[in-house]
Amino acid sequence: VERLERVTRERFLRDIYPRRKPVVLTGLELGTCTTKWTTDYLSQAEGSKEVKIHVSAVPQMDFLSKNFVYRTLPFDVFVRRAAEVKHKEYFLTEDEKYYLRSVGADVRKDIADIRKQFPVLAEDVHIPEYFEKEQFFSSVFRISSAGLQLWTHYDVMDNFLIQVTGRKRVVLYSPRDAPYLYLSGTKSEVLDVDNPDLKKYPLFVKAKRYQCVLEAGDVLFIPALWFHNVISEEFGVALNVFWKHLPAESYDKTDTYGNKDPMAASRAIQILDRALKTLEELPEEYRDFYARRMVLRIQERAYRNDDG
């Protein structure tokens, strides 16, 4: 993934944004958070308000098999535990991993917004506003234990992953490689992208891997629909900022996480499911033939044929 230093808003919008490729932006003015956010400062700044966290006995968290539990801790206790490698107090094991993804007051209705959930910390952050104010969707505050790896997934909105402290490795795949990623909804079944089970996932080798390491102060632009797999190489704090680049009415109004497919896409998938159900009325050889014709129709009508 390309790294570019001190990119202005104008240059980002003119030269980088239209290419729809991930890029790491360095040297941006992010505020005092990059120096202030030590474990001590974080734990006292927002006190003992309760936060809901993911706790996992293994480093690779899997959203499909749900190999983690949700627990609640006071924020100051959580920060100290997430920064430790071995725990004196724990829920599952003494080397369990912790992950906080901030949510709104009502998860079903409210989006994550650092200004509302963590107002003291929000004052330390200067978010690069490379989009219009009305396009803003959410700002998601994240804290991860060292070694924690999140499942491969895509989001339906463009976003900046702002690495405030610690180091992260991010592996990305183009939306065009979706056929090789063994999808279940927005998530890939391939958890271990470094040592995939090729007996189970033989097509995965065809997916082109993009990779970057985010140091403290780096900002990764992740275009909508790009798959990403994130591993926290150190205990660290990050902030994700999502914004809408499609017209506002394109998005599902019940989406508070930024991961529900656009309304038109959801409708199209429902129609396709109905079409496939209809094909079940035919014998197998006919079903196979007309399914192949449907695939050809989709390729002709909907696939982009450029190499971008």
PDB file of N, CA, C and O in Angstrom, residues 46 49-51 75 101-106 110-122 138-141:
ATOM      1  N   GLU A  46     -11.390   9.324  31.271  1.00  0.00           N
ATOM      2  CA  GLU A  46     -12.823   9.023  31.157  1.00  0.00           C
ATOM      3  C   GLU A  46     -13.344   8.226  32.349  1.00  0.00           C
ATOM      4  O   GLU A  46     -14.492   7.795  32.362  1.00  0.00           O
ATOM      5  N   LYS A  49     -16.598   4.910  33.822  1.00  0.00           N
ATOM      6  CA  LYS A  49     -17.844   4.602  33.096  1.00  0.00           C
ATOM      7  C   LYS A  49     -17.743   3.201  32.504  1.00  0.00           C
ATOM      8  O   LYS A  49     -16.665   2.745  32.112  1.00  0.00           O
ATOM      9  N   GLU A  50     -18.862   2.493  32.454  1.00  0.00           N
ATOM     10  CA  GLU A  50     -18.824   1.102  32.002  1.00  0.00           C
ATOM     11  C   GLU A  50     -18.780   1.014  30.485  1.00  0.00           C
ATOM     12  O   GLU A  50     -19.437   1.797  29.784  1.00  0.00           O
ATOM     13  N   VAL A  51     -17.974   0.070  29.978  1.00  0.00           N
ATOM     14  CA  VAL A  51     -17.911  -0.174  28.537  1.00  0.00           C
ATOM     15  C   VAL A  51     -18.114  -1.667  28.282  1.00  0.00           C
ATOM     16  O   VAL A  51     -17.715  -2.504  29.084  1.00  0.00           O
ATOM     17  N   PHE A  75     -14.216   1.624  32.398  1.00  0.00           N
ATOM     18  CA  PHE A  75     -13.260   1.978  31.344  1.00  0.00           C
ATOM     19  C   PHE A  75     -11.823   1.973  31.856  1.00  0.00           C
ATOM     20  O   PHE A  75     -10.922   1.444  31.198  1.00  0.00           O
ATOM     21  N   ARG A 101     -14.908  -1.789  20.783  1.00  0.00           N
ATOM     22  CA  ARG A 101     -15.398  -1.049  19.623  1.00  0.00           C
ATOM     23  C   ARG A 101     -16.546  -0.218  20.154  1.00  0.00           C
ATOM     24  O   ARG A 101     -17.592  -0.740  20.543  1.00  0.00           O
ATOM     25  N   SER A 102     -16.356   1.104  20.224  1.00  0.00           N
ATOM     26  CA  SER A 102     -17.370   1.937  20.866  1.00  0.00           C
ATOM     27  C   SER A 102     -18.691   1.874  20.110  1.00  0.00           C
ATOM     28  O   SER A 102     -18.718   1.724  18.883  1.00  0.00           O
ATOM     29  N   VAL A 103     -19.784   1.967  20.846  1.00  0.00           N
ATOM     30  CA  VAL A 103     -21.129   1.945  20.253  1.00  0.00           C
ATOM     31  C   VAL A 103     -21.948   3.093  20.826  1.00  0.00           C
ATOM     32  O   VAL A 103     -21.571   3.699  21.836  1.00  0.00           O
ATOM     33  N   GLY A 104     -23.062   3.375  20.172  1.00  0.00           N
ATOM     34  CA  GLY A 104     -23.956   4.424  20.661  1.00  0.00           C
ATOM     35  C   GLY A 104     -24.684   3.978  21.922  1.00  0.00           C
ATOM     36  O   GLY A 104     -24.650   2.803  22.301  1.00  0.00           O
ATOM     37  N   ALA A 105     -25.380   4.934  22.559  1.00  0.00           N
ATOM     38  CA  ALA A 105     -26.103   4.632  23.798  1.00  0.00           C
ATOM     39  C   ALA A 105     -27.111   3.509  23.578  1.00  0.00           C
ATOM     40  O   ALA A 105     -27.246   2.598  24.388  1.00  0.00           O
ATOM     41  N   ASP A 106     -27.834   3.568  22.461  1.00  0.00           N
ATOM     42  CA  ASP A 106     -28.737   2.492  22.051  1.00  0.00           C
ATOM     43  C   ASP A 106     -28.173   1.915  20.757  1.00  0.00           C
ATOM     44  O   ASP A 106     -28.206   2.554  19.710  1.00  0.00           O
ATOM     45  N   ASP A 110     -28.448   4.339  17.755  1.00  0.00           N
ATOM     46  CA  ASP A 110     -27.432   5.395  17.825  1.00  0.00           C
ATOM     47  C   ASP A 110     -26.097   4.932  17.244  1.00  0.00           C
ATOM     48  O   ASP A 110     -25.620   3.842  17.553  1.00  0.00           O
ATOM     49  N   ILE A 111     -25.492   5.815  16.442  1.00  0.00           N
ATOM     50  CA  ILE A 111     -24.175   5.502  15.884  1.00  0.00           C
ATOM     51  C   ILE A 111     -23.092   5.802  16.927  1.00  0.00           C
ATOM     52  O   ILE A 111     -23.324   6.516  17.898  1.00  0.00           O
ATOM     53  N   ALA A 112     -21.918   5.236  16.697  1.00  0.00           N
ATOM     54  CA  ALA A 112     -20.765   5.541  17.549  1.00  0.00           C
ATOM     55  C   ALA A 112     -20.254   6.938  17.186  1.00  0.00           C
ATOM     56  O   ALA A 112     -20.086   7.248  16.008  1.00  0.00           O
ATOM     57  N   ASP A 113     -20.039   7.759  18.185  1.00  0.00           N
ATOM     58  CA  ASP A 113     -19.517   9.111  17.972  1.00  0.00           C
ATOM     59  C   ASP A 113     -18.646   9.448  19.180  1.00  0.00           C
ATOM     60  O   ASP A 113     -19.153   9.595  20.296  1.00  0.00           O
ATOM     61  N   ILE A 114     -17.339   9.535  18.953  1.00  0.00           N
ATOM     62  CA  ILE A 114     -16.416   9.758  20.075  1.00  0.00           C
ATOM     63  C   ILE A 114     -16.783  11.007  20.868  1.00  0.00           C
ATOM     64  O   ILE A 114     -16.589  11.068  22.076  1.00  0.00           O
ATOM     65  N   ARG A 115     -17.377  11.999  20.198  1.00  0.00           N
ATOM     66  CA  ARG A 115     -17.740  13.246  20.897  1.00  0.00           C
ATOM     67  C   ARG A 115     -18.829  13.006  21.942  1.00  0.00           C
ATOM     68  O   ARG A 115     -18.917  13.725  22.927  1.00  0.00           O
ATOM     69  N   LYS A 116     -19.660  11.966  21.712  1.00  0.00           N
ATOM     70  CA  LYS A 116     -20.733  11.660  22.661  1.00  0.00           C
ATOM     71  C   LYS A 116     -20.296  10.621  23.682  1.00  0.00           C
ATOM     72  O   LYS A 116     -20.594  10.734  24.865  1.00  0.00           O
ATOM     73  N   GLN A 117     -19.610   9.570  23.225  1.00  0.00           N
ATOM     74  CA  GLN A 117     -19.259   8.480  24.140  1.00  0.00           C
ATOM     75  C   GLN A 117     -17.996   8.767  24.968  1.00  0.00           C
ATOM     76  O   GLN A 117     -17.879   8.308  26.093  1.00  0.00           O
ATOM     77  N   PHE A 118     -17.048   9.512  24.377  1.00  0.00           N
ATOM     78  CA  PHE A 118     -15.794   9.823  25.083  1.00  0.00           C
ATOM     79  C   PHE A 118     -15.452  11.303  24.892  1.00  0.00           C
ATOM     80  O   PHE A 118     -14.448  11.631  24.245  1.00  0.00           O
ATOM     81  N   PRO A 119     -16.288  12.198  25.436  1.00  0.00           N
ATOM     82  CA  PRO A 119     -16.132  13.635  25.153  1.00  0.00           C
ATOM     83  C   PRO A 119     -14.790  14.223  25.589  1.00  0.00           C
ATOM     84  O   PRO A 119     -14.254  15.105  24.915  1.00  0.00           O
ATOM     85  N   VAL A 120     -14.224  13.729  26.695  1.00  0.00           N
ATOM     86  CA  VAL A 120     -12.934  14.267  27.164  1.00  0.00           C
ATOM     87  C   VAL A 120     -11.837  13.919  26.152  1.00  0.00           C
ATOM     88  O   VAL A 120     -11.043  14.782  25.739  1.00  0.00           O
ATOM     89  N   LEU A 121     -11.808  12.662  25.724  1.00  0.00           N
ATOM     90  CA  LEU A 121     -10.794  12.235  24.756  1.00  0.00           C
ATOM     91  C   LEU A 121     -11.018  12.896  23.392  1.00  0.00           C
ATOM     92  O   LEU A 121     -10.058  13.205  22.675  1.00  0.00           O
ATOM     93  N   ALA A 122     -12.276  13.119  23.032  1.00  0.00           N
ATOM     94  CA  ALA A 122     -12.586  13.725  21.729  1.00  0.00           C
ATOM     95  C   ALA A 122     -11.920  15.088  21.575  1.00  0.00           C
ATOM     96  O   ALA A 122     -11.545  15.490  20.467  1.00  0.00           O
ATOM     97  N   SER A 138     -19.972   8.179  11.303  1.00  0.00           N
ATOM     98  CA  SER A 138     -19.645   7.787  12.674  1.00  0.00           C
ATOM     99  C   SER A 138     -18.151   7.937  12.937  1.00  0.00           C
ATOM    100  O   SER A 138     -17.349   7.975  12.004  1.00  0.00           O
ATOM    101  N   SER A 139     -17.814   8.025  14.227  1.00  0.00           N
ATOM    102  CA  SER A 139     -16.404   7.981  14.635  1.00  0.00           C
ATOM    103  C   SER A 139     -16.306   6.920  15.720  1.00  0.00           C
ATOM    104  O   SER A 139     -16.874   7.063  16.796  1.00  0.00           O
ATOM    105  N   VAL A 140     -15.626   5.834  15.388  1.00  0.00           N
ATOM    106  CA  VAL A 140     -15.598   4.643  16.238  1.00  0.00           C
ATOM    107  C   VAL A 140     -14.259   4.571  16.965  1.00  0.00           C
ATOM    108  O   VAL A 140     -13.204   4.461  16.344  1.00  0.00           O
ATOM    109  N   PHE A 141     -14.330   4.624  18.284  1.00  0.00           N
ATOM    110  CA  PHE A 141     -13.150   4.563  19.145  1.00  0.00           C
ATOM    111  C   PHE A 141     -12.826   3.088  19.384  1.00  0.00           C
ATOM    112  O   PHE A 141     -13.716   2.300  19.715  1.00  0.00           O
TER     113      PHE A 141
END
